[in-house]
Tab-separated table of C-alpha atoms in Angstrom:
chain	number	residue	atom	x	y	z
A	262	UNK	CA	92.623	-30.624	-28.945
A	263	UNK	CA	89.543	-30.648	-26.307
A	264	UNK	CA	88.603	-34.492	-27.103
A	265	UNK	CA	91.640	-35.374	-25.344
A	266	UNK	CA	89.792	-34.845	-21.686
A	267	UNK	CA	87.047	-36.813	-23.303
A	268	UNK	CA	88.939	-39.589	-24.372
A	269	UNK	CA	87.721	-43.504	-23.579
A	270	UNK	CA	84.500	-42.299	-21.726
A	271	UNK	CA	82.528	-40.008	-24.148
A	272	UNK	CA	79.394	-40.578	-26.238
A	273	UNK	CA	80.334	-40.401	-29.684
A	274	UNK	CA	77.169	-38.843	-31.237
A	275	UNK	CA	77.615	-36.278	-27.948
A	276	UNK	CA	80.777	-35.854	-29.160
A	277	UNK	CA	79.716	-34.947	-32.871
A	278	UNK	CA	77.597	-32.552	-31.588
A	279	UNK	CA	80.026	-31.110	-29.024
A	280	UNK	CA	82.932	-30.847	-32.367
A	281	UNK	CA	80.102	-28.491	-34.426
A	282	UNK	CA	79.469	-26.133	-31.650
A	283	UNK	CA	82.826	-25.955	-30.630
A	284	UNK	CA	83.995	-25.220	-34.164
A	285	UNK	CA	81.589	-22.082	-34.016
A	286	UNK	CA	83.058	-20.942	-30.472
A	287	UNK	CA	86.509	-21.059	-31.282
A	288	UNK	CA	85.920	-19.056	-34.598
A	289	UNK	CA	84.302	-16.156	-32.173
A	290	UNK	CA	87.636	-16.290	-30.169
A	291	UNK	CA	89.708	-16.455	-33.255
A	292	UNK	CA	88.621	-13.529	-34.172
A	293	UNK	CA	88.801	-11.238	-31.278
A	294	UNK	CA	92.305	-11.868	-31.967
A	295	UNK	CA	93.004	-11.936	-35.601
A	296	UNK	CA	90.796	-9.662	-36.732
A	297	UNK	CA	91.352	-6.351	-36.774
A	298	UNK	CA	88.782	-4.852	-35.393
A	299	UNK	CA	88.510	-8.134	-32.294
A	300	UNK	CA	88.722	-6.725	-28.787
A	301	UNK	CA	92.170	-8.610	-28.323
A	302	UNK	CA	93.398	-7.314	-31.356
A	303	UNK	CA	92.555	-3.818	-30.445
A	304	UNK	CA	93.816	-4.017	-26.974
A	305	UNK	CA	97.569	-4.910	-28.519
A	306	UNK	CA	97.409	-8.846	-28.573
A	307	UNK	CA	100.169	-10.240	-30.634
A	308	UNK	CA	99.566	-14.405	-31.598
A	309	UNK	CA	101.065	-15.335	-34.586
A	310	UNK	CA	100.120	-19.146	-34.653
A	311	UNK	CA	97.508	-19.244	-32.516
A	312	UNK	CA	99.210	-20.094	-28.960
A	313	UNK	CA	95.777	-18.536	-27.418
A	314	UNK	CA	92.790	-19.429	-29.745
A	315	UNK	CA	94.030	-22.950	-31.092
A	316	UNK	CA	95.875	-24.142	-28.352
A	317	UNK	CA	95.374	-22.326	-25.434
A	318	UNK	CA	91.705	-22.448	-25.958
A	319	UNK	CA	91.405	-26.386	-27.131
A	320	UNK	CA	93.487	-27.048	-23.882
A	321	UNK	CA	90.992	-24.964	-21.667
A	322	UNK	CA	88.006	-27.275	-23.349
A	323	UNK	CA	89.819	-30.152	-22.323
A	324	UNK	CA	90.191	-29.395	-18.968
A	325	UNK	CA	86.412	-28.658	-18.587
A	326	UNK	CA	85.432	-31.901	-20.486
A	327	UNK	CA	87.624	-33.905	-18.167
A	328	UNK	CA	85.827	-32.453	-15.311
A	329	UNK	CA	82.619	-32.293	-16.205
A	330	UNK	CA	82.518	-36.420	-17.095
A	331	UNK	CA	84.845	-37.490	-14.145
A	332	UNK	CA	87.397	-40.148	-14.259
A	333	UNK	CA	87.940	-43.484	-16.076
A	334	UNK	CA	86.765	-46.156	-14.477
A	335	UNK	CA	89.692	-47.742	-12.064
A	336	UNK	CA	91.884	-44.541	-13.188
A	337	UNK	CA	93.060	-43.477	-9.650
A	338	UNK	CA	92.289	-46.577	-7.911
A	339	UNK	CA	95.851	-47.596	-7.540
A	340	UNK	CA	97.485	-44.056	-7.209
A	341	UNK	CA	98.267	-41.441	-9.150
A	342	UNK	CA	100.347	-43.664	-12.184
A	343	UNK	CA	99.555	-43.310	-15.424
A	344	UNK	CA	98.541	-46.227	-17.418
A	345	UNK	CA	101.164	-48.352	-19.511
A	346	UNK	CA	100.986	-46.712	-22.994
A	347	UNK	CA	99.140	-48.947	-25.421
A	348	UNK	CA	102.115	-48.628	-28.286
A	349	UNK	CA	105.190	-46.854	-27.640
A	350	UNK	CA	106.486	-46.576	-31.053
A	351	UNK	CA	103.662	-45.088	-32.618
A	352	UNK	CA	103.125	-42.535	-30.333
A	353	UNK	CA	106.853	-41.626	-31.152
A	354	UNK	CA	106.080	-41.384	-34.668
A	355	UNK	CA	103.046	-39.226	-34.310
A	356	UNK	CA	105.321	-37.290	-32.279
A	357	UNK	CA	108.096	-36.769	-35.482
A	358	UNK	CA	104.878	-36.181	-37.539
A	359	UNK	CA	103.906	-33.760	-35.505
A	360	UNK	CA	107.237	-31.939	-35.137
A	361	UNK	CA	107.601	-31.814	-38.843
A	362	UNK	CA	104.303	-30.388	-39.286
A	363	UNK	CA	104.570	-27.456	-36.487
A	364	UNK	CA	107.667	-26.363	-38.932
A	365	UNK	CA	104.550	-25.698	-41.537
A	366	UNK	CA	102.196	-24.325	-39.143
A	367	UNK	CA	104.592	-21.355	-37.902
A	368	UNK	CA	106.378	-21.022	-41.339
A	369	UNK	CA	103.275	-20.541	-42.813
A	370	UNK	CA	101.712	-18.475	-40.227
A	371	UNK	CA	104.337	-15.709	-40.556
A	372	UNK	CA	104.518	-13.135	-43.376
A	373	UNK	CA	105.336	-15.223	-46.728
A	374	UNK	CA	108.492	-15.274	-48.798
A	375	UNK	CA	107.886	-12.304	-50.836
A	376	UNK	CA	109.683	-8.654	-50.652
A	377	UNK	CA	111.905	-9.523	-48.505
A	378	UNK	CA	110.198	-11.374	-45.750
A	379	UNK	CA	111.188	-14.680	-46.125
A	380	UNK	CA	113.764	-14.156	-43.233
A	381	UNK	CA	110.615	-13.895	-40.767
A	382	UNK	CA	109.766	-17.119	-42.133
A	383	UNK	CA	113.217	-18.777	-41.469
A	384	UNK	CA	113.382	-17.527	-38.028
A	385	UNK	CA	110.378	-18.859	-37.224
A	386	UNK	CA	111.568	-22.509	-38.499
A	387	UNK	CA	114.331	-21.955	-36.462
A	388	UNK	CA	112.680	-21.013	-33.073
A	389	UNK	CA	110.656	-23.526	-33.536
A	390	UNK	CA	113.303	-26.411	-33.548
A	391	UNK	CA	115.246	-24.214	-30.911
A	392	UNK	CA	112.161	-23.995	-28.328
A	393	UNK	CA	111.666	-27.768	-28.810
A	394	UNK	CA	115.181	-28.457	-28.230
A	395	UNK	CA	114.822	-27.087	-25.255
A	396	UNK	CA	112.036	-28.726	-24.420
A	397	UNK	CA	113.127	-31.966	-25.093
A	398	UNK	CA	116.330	-31.305	-22.990
A	399	UNK	CA	114.384	-30.485	-20.003
A	400	UNK	CA	111.622	-33.315	-20.323
A	401	UNK	CA	114.343	-35.902	-19.893
A	402	UNK	CA	116.096	-34.267	-17.354
A	403	UNK	CA	112.477	-33.946	-15.561
A	404	UNK	CA	111.706	-37.596	-15.840
A	405	UNK	CA	114.635	-39.093	-14.794
A	406	UNK	CA	114.961	-36.828	-11.653
A	407	UNK	CA	111.023	-37.653	-11.117
A	408	UNK	CA	111.493	-41.532	-11.748
A	409	UNK	CA	114.490	-42.442	-9.782
A	410	UNK	CA	116.673	-42.634	-13.087
A	411	UNK	CA	114.308	-43.709	-15.525
A	412	UNK	CA	113.022	-41.622	-18.311
A	413	UNK	CA	109.586	-41.758	-19.498
A	414	UNK	CA	108.335	-41.869	-22.862
A	415	UNK	CA	105.258	-40.516	-22.036
A	416	UNK	CA	106.856	-37.742	-20.440
A	417	UNK	CA	109.157	-36.362	-22.918
A	418	UNK	CA	106.923	-36.761	-25.597
A	419	UNK	CA	104.570	-34.589	-23.479
A	420	UNK	CA	107.143	-31.944	-22.828
A	421	UNK	CA	108.317	-31.792	-26.371
A	422	UNK	CA	104.552	-30.727	-27.615
A	423	UNK	CA	104.428	-28.299	-24.816
A	424	UNK	CA	107.259	-26.537	-25.587
A	425	UNK	CA	106.146	-26.510	-29.378
A	426	UNK	CA	103.086	-25.160	-28.423
A	427	UNK	CA	104.983	-22.447	-25.806
A	428	UNK	CA	106.858	-21.075	-28.737
A	429	UNK	CA	103.735	-20.755	-31.717
A	430	UNK	CA	102.646	-17.611	-30.735
A	431	UNK	CA	105.666	-15.732	-31.227
A	432	UNK	CA	107.467	-18.291	-33.354
A	433	UNK	CA	109.756	-15.149	-35.272
A	434	UNK	CA	109.900	-12.495	-32.050
A	435	UNK	CA	112.003	-14.772	-30.708
A	436	UNK	CA	115.944	-14.415	-30.073
A	437	UNK	CA	117.452	-18.057	-29.927
A	438	UNK	CA	118.262	-18.010	-26.188
A	439	UNK	CA	114.034	-16.844	-25.551
A	440	UNK	CA	113.563	-19.527	-27.419
A	441	UNK	CA	115.232	-22.413	-26.201
A	442	UNK	CA	114.209	-20.716	-22.339
A	443	UNK	CA	110.292	-20.490	-23.866
A	444	UNK	CA	110.649	-24.083	-24.543
A	445	UNK	CA	112.073	-25.300	-21.582
A	446	UNK	CA	109.455	-23.143	-19.093
A	447	UNK	CA	106.878	-24.632	-21.301
A	448	UNK	CA	108.016	-27.809	-21.406
A	449	UNK	CA	108.448	-28.300	-17.175
A	450	UNK	CA	104.930	-25.834	-16.650
A	451	UNK	CA	103.624	-28.617	-18.182
A	452	UNK	CA	105.416	-31.688	-16.838
A	453	UNK	CA	104.508	-30.022	-12.916
A	454	UNK	CA	101.004	-29.243	-13.920
A	455	UNK	CA	100.614	-33.393	-15.223
A	456	UNK	CA	101.658	-33.788	-11.283
A	457	UNK	CA	98.983	-31.285	-10.326
A	458	UNK	CA	96.253	-33.199	-12.378
A	459	UNK	CA	96.974	-36.797	-10.985
A	460	UNK	CA	96.958	-35.148	-7.175
A	461	UNK	CA	93.684	-33.748	-7.733
A	462	UNK	CA	92.105	-36.584	-9.873
A	463	UNK	CA	91.619	-34.951	-12.794
A	464	UNK	CA	91.811	-37.420	-15.740
A	465	UNK	CA	92.533	-36.442	-19.223
A	466	UNK	CA	93.785	-39.267	-20.814
A	467	UNK	CA	96.151	-37.272	-23.466
A	468	UNK	CA	96.841	-34.543	-20.873
A	469	UNK	CA	95.716	-32.062	-23.247
A	470	UNK	CA	94.857	-29.624	-20.856
A	471	UNK	CA	98.620	-29.792	-19.344
A	472	UNK	CA	100.244	-29.874	-23.057
A	473	UNK	CA	98.112	-27.006	-25.002
A	474	UNK	CA	96.601	-25.400	-22.352
A	475	UNK	CA	99.691	-24.821	-19.928
A	476	UNK	CA	102.165	-24.610	-23.221
A	477	UNK	CA	99.487	-21.533	-24.814
A	478	UNK	CA	98.926	-19.851	-21.743
A	479	UNK	CA	102.872	-19.802	-21.119
A	480	UNK	CA	103.432	-18.993	-25.177
A	481	UNK	CA	101.429	-15.982	-24.693
A	482	UNK	CA	102.857	-14.461	-21.076
A	483	UNK	CA	106.076	-15.727	-22.808
A	484	UNK	CA	105.931	-13.368	-25.810
A	485	UNK	CA	105.382	-10.164	-23.763
A	486	UNK	CA	108.579	-11.264	-21.662
A	487	UNK	CA	110.567	-12.016	-24.523
A	488	UNK	CA	109.439	-10.638	-27.759
A	489	UNK	CA	111.824	-8.877	-30.226
A	490	UNK	CA	110.258	-6.068	-32.111
A	491	UNK	CA	110.432	-7.020	-35.553
A	492	UNK	CA	111.233	-3.371	-36.820
A	493	UNK	CA	110.204	-3.705	-40.673
A	494	UNK	CA	106.584	-5.643	-39.578
A	495	UNK	CA	103.895	-4.249	-37.319
A	496	UNK	CA	103.438	-7.772	-35.790
A	497	UNK	CA	103.786	-5.914	-32.195
A	498	UNK	CA	102.982	-2.561	-32.733
A	499	UNK	CA	106.246	-1.102	-32.252
A	500	UNK	CA	106.498	-3.111	-28.571
A	501	UNK	CA	109.157	-5.336	-27.477
A	502	UNK	CA	108.965	-7.551	-24.640
A	503	UNK	CA	109.370	-6.485	-20.671
A	504	UNK	CA	112.662	-8.292	-20.797
A	505	UNK	CA	114.098	-6.315	-23.375
A	506	UNK	CA	113.415	-3.064	-22.365
A	507	UNK	CA	109.839	-2.711	-23.509
A	508	UNK	CA	107.950	-2.125	-20.386
A	509	UNK	CA	104.945	-3.756	-19.448
A	510	UNK	CA	102.517	-2.864	-21.920
A	511	UNK	CA	103.117	-5.922	-24.575
A	512	UNK	CA	102.624	-8.020	-21.360
A	513	UNK	CA	99.517	-6.627	-20.380
A	514	UNK	CA	97.976	-7.280	-23.701
A	515	UNK	CA	98.905	-10.837	-23.401
A	516	UNK	CA	97.923	-11.438	-19.855
A	517	UNK	CA	93.956	-9.842	-21.452
A	518	UNK	CA	94.305	-12.591	-24.112
A	519	UNK	CA	95.036	-15.374	-21.539
A	520	UNK	CA	92.640	-14.404	-19.542
A	521	UNK	CA	89.790	-13.851	-22.060
A	522	UNK	CA	90.816	-17.234	-23.683
A	523	UNK	CA	90.480	-19.112	-20.383
A	524	UNK	CA	87.052	-17.723	-19.179
A	525	UNK	CA	85.465	-18.858	-22.544
A	526	UNK	CA	86.523	-21.863	-22.501
A	527	UNK	CA	85.957	-22.967	-19.417
A	528	UNK	CA	81.915	-21.534	-19.306
A	529	UNK	CA	80.828	-22.022	-22.949
A	530	UNK	CA	82.509	-26.312	-22.479
A	531	UNK	CA	80.650	-26.683	-19.184
A	532	UNK	CA	77.664	-24.909	-20.832
A	533	UNK	CA	77.669	-26.736	-23.764
A	534	UNK	CA	77.993	-30.185	-22.482
A	535	UNK	CA	75.209	-29.464	-20.513
A	536	UNK	CA	72.853	-28.745	-22.613
A	537	UNK	CA	74.172	-31.822	-24.879
A	538	UNK	CA	73.673	-34.084	-22.041
A	539	UNK	CA	69.530	-32.704	-22.042
A	540	UNK	CA	69.164	-34.570	-25.155
A	541	UNK	CA	72.015	-36.929	-26.011
A	542	UNK	CA	73.979	-38.988	-22.460
A	543	UNK	CA	77.487	-37.954	-23.247
A	544	UNK	CA	79.363	-40.127	-21.170
A	545	UNK	CA	79.113	-43.952	-21.758
A	546	UNK	CA	77.725	-46.299	-18.928
A	547	UNK	CA	80.511	-48.284	-17.105
A	548	UNK	CA	79.821	-51.454	-18.827
A	549	UNK	CA	80.162	-49.464	-22.186
A	550	UNK	CA	83.824	-48.040	-20.875
A	551	UNK	CA	84.673	-51.183	-19.539
A	552	UNK	CA	84.436	-52.872	-22.960
A	553	UNK	CA	85.388	-49.727	-24.596
A	554	UNK	CA	83.917	-46.969	-26.910
A	555	UNK	CA	86.062	-48.395	-30.162
A	556	UNK	CA	84.076	-51.194	-29.711
A	557	UNK	CA	81.101	-50.010	-28.332
A	558	UNK	CA	80.741	-46.980	-30.599
A	559	UNK	CA	82.411	-48.650	-33.858
A	560	UNK	CA	82.930	-52.505	-33.183
A	561	UNK	CA	86.430	-51.892	-33.596
A	562	UNK	CA	88.498	-54.634	-31.179
A	563	UNK	CA	91.745	-54.057	-30.114
A	564	UNK	CA	91.966	-57.324	-28.033
A	565	UNK	CA	94.146	-59.777	-29.015
A	566	UNK	CA	91.187	-62.136	-29.403
A	567	UNK	CA	88.848	-61.977	-32.619
A	568	UNK	CA	85.748	-59.731	-32.673
A	569	UNK	CA	83.766	-62.989	-33.073
A	570	UNK	CA	85.149	-64.304	-29.321
A	571	UNK	CA	83.974	-60.546	-27.738
A	572	UNK	CA	80.529	-60.752	-29.388
A	573	UNK	CA	79.092	-63.121	-26.327
A	574	UNK	CA	80.483	-61.585	-23.395
A	575	UNK	CA	78.970	-58.244	-25.317
A	576	UNK	CA	75.497	-59.877	-25.603
A	577	UNK	CA	75.311	-60.538	-21.815
A	578	UNK	CA	72.937	-58.359	-19.765
A	579	UNK	CA	75.553	-56.644	-16.749
A	580	UNK	CA	73.066	-55.056	-14.000
A	581	UNK	CA	74.797	-52.904	-11.627
A	582	UNK	CA	72.664	-52.906	-8.141
A	583	UNK	CA	74.249	-48.938	-7.221
A	584	UNK	CA	75.579	-47.206	-10.030
A	585	UNK	CA	76.407	-44.927	-7.673
A	586	UNK	CA	78.705	-46.904	-5.438
A	587	UNK	CA	80.145	-48.396	-8.821
A	588	UNK	CA	81.282	-45.301	-10.138
A	589	UNK	CA	82.937	-43.991	-6.629
A	590	UNK	CA	84.599	-47.204	-5.905
A	591	UNK	CA	84.532	-50.068	-8.557
A	592	UNK	CA	87.516	-50.849	-10.768
A	593	UNK	CA	87.719	-52.758	-14.205
A	594	UNK	CA	90.877	-53.599	-14.967
A	595	UNK	CA	90.672	-53.302	-18.814
A	596	UNK	CA	88.939	-54.330	-21.769
A	597	UNK	CA	91.539	-57.406	-22.222
A	598	UNK	CA	90.539	-58.487	-18.893
A	599	UNK	CA	87.355	-58.535	-20.028
A	600	UNK	CA	88.094	-60.128	-23.324
A	601	UNK	CA	89.278	-63.038	-21.604
A	602	UNK	CA	85.927	-63.191	-19.352
A	603	UNK	CA	87.193	-61.534	-15.936
A	604	UNK	CA	86.102	-58.811	-14.097
A	605	UNK	CA	88.624	-57.597	-11.818
A	606	UNK	CA	88.007	-55.402	-8.268
A	607	UNK	CA	85.460	-54.172	-6.767
A	608	UNK	CA	82.409	-55.038	-8.251
A	609	UNK	CA	79.083	-55.749	-7.814
A	610	UNK	CA	76.979	-56.845	-10.616
A	611	UNK	CA	74.692	-59.970	-11.934
A	612	UNK	CA	74.469	-61.956	-14.607
A	613	UNK	CA	71.903	-63.366	-16.717
A	614	UNK	CA	70.925	-65.213	-20.003
A	615	UNK	CA	68.623	-64.009	-22.733
A	616	UNK	CA	65.893	-65.186	-20.599
A	617	UNK	CA	66.719	-63.341	-17.702
A	618	UNK	CA	67.769	-66.718	-15.449
A	619	UNK	CA	71.052	-66.030	-13.201
A	620	UNK	CA	73.837	-67.988	-14.454
A	621	UNK	CA	76.672	-66.196	-12.929
A	622	UNK	CA	77.362	-64.976	-9.662
A	623	UNK	CA	77.097	-61.931	-7.552
A	624	UNK	CA	80.292	-60.357	-5.507
A	625	UNK	CA	81.873	-57.328	-3.644
A	626	UNK	CA	85.514	-58.059	-2.555
A	627	UNK	CA	88.600	-56.060	-3.701
A	628	UNK	CA	90.221	-59.537	-4.070
A	629	UNK	CA	87.513	-61.119	-6.004
A	630	UNK	CA	87.311	-62.104	-9.927
A	631	UNK	CA	83.829	-62.674	-11.567
A	632	UNK	CA	83.692	-65.065	-14.228
A	633	UNK	CA	81.650	-63.402	-16.639
A	634	UNK	CA	80.830	-65.726	-19.526
A	635	UNK	CA	83.911	-67.073	-21.285
A	636	UNK	CA	81.941	-70.664	-22.451
């Protein structure tokens, strides 16, 4: 989840270090919630399948990473519109795989099937489906309204995922109506926060912080509002949600978990990335980012041209006269444009051959296209 906010501009070796240490930080947070003596468990926090330690923490880490790294080159040069999806069909296939996996994820976190407890497992599956239905319908309606009659797949997919995240923490504690409502509200909050992210120019390519962070936080709060006390099991300690006559006790426990996860995720991620950056550069250089992290780190070519056709471009040296100016104001369209040998946008560059002899051009103009070696 946390890798979503780092996509397309994070150094692979630095990410390996981050992933290793972040897994240890996750384990501490999980212990606070699920260990009997964990301080959040002692406070009465309820989290069945990981809305807090898994989803919210991952989303908060994604947000912290996105703010630490800054936006991708050219991400907000042409406004707030998200770049076109690479492959909508594959993205929807991934959504369907996740939807089915969520059923296993939530049902496996219940009490099992023995000794009459199978009812909680079935309830978890049904409420997961109802929650995603509410989120999907809301996301479709929101997208059509927001885009003047057009339903954008990216918004719909994220809305559905956010609704699944929202019902994860209390999957078998909801009634049918509250599961639909929880999923719908989670979807709406996610889509609204996506627009806020764009407004403040925080570049999370997958919007993991809104899908998982916002969805997870709302999921925790919704337990304190809508949870039904499963009388035969000690899940909520005999408490119901606020709107079911249970008072504020459960809601306060849920808010304590959400606040703890928020602070823990922000502080640890910023600190960990800063420390790693002292030893391994965490962000790709502008030219590496323009070529694409997959190609630079792994020589995986996603462009139409073959890898051999990209090598002449890769072998040429690009010298930036003002790195800060480039980062703040320049725009490189995409790796596909670069594979055709064209830089587009506001750029100040000098190109040299292997002997250091200039063979290209220098330009700084929004309308200029600099040919960078297609021969």
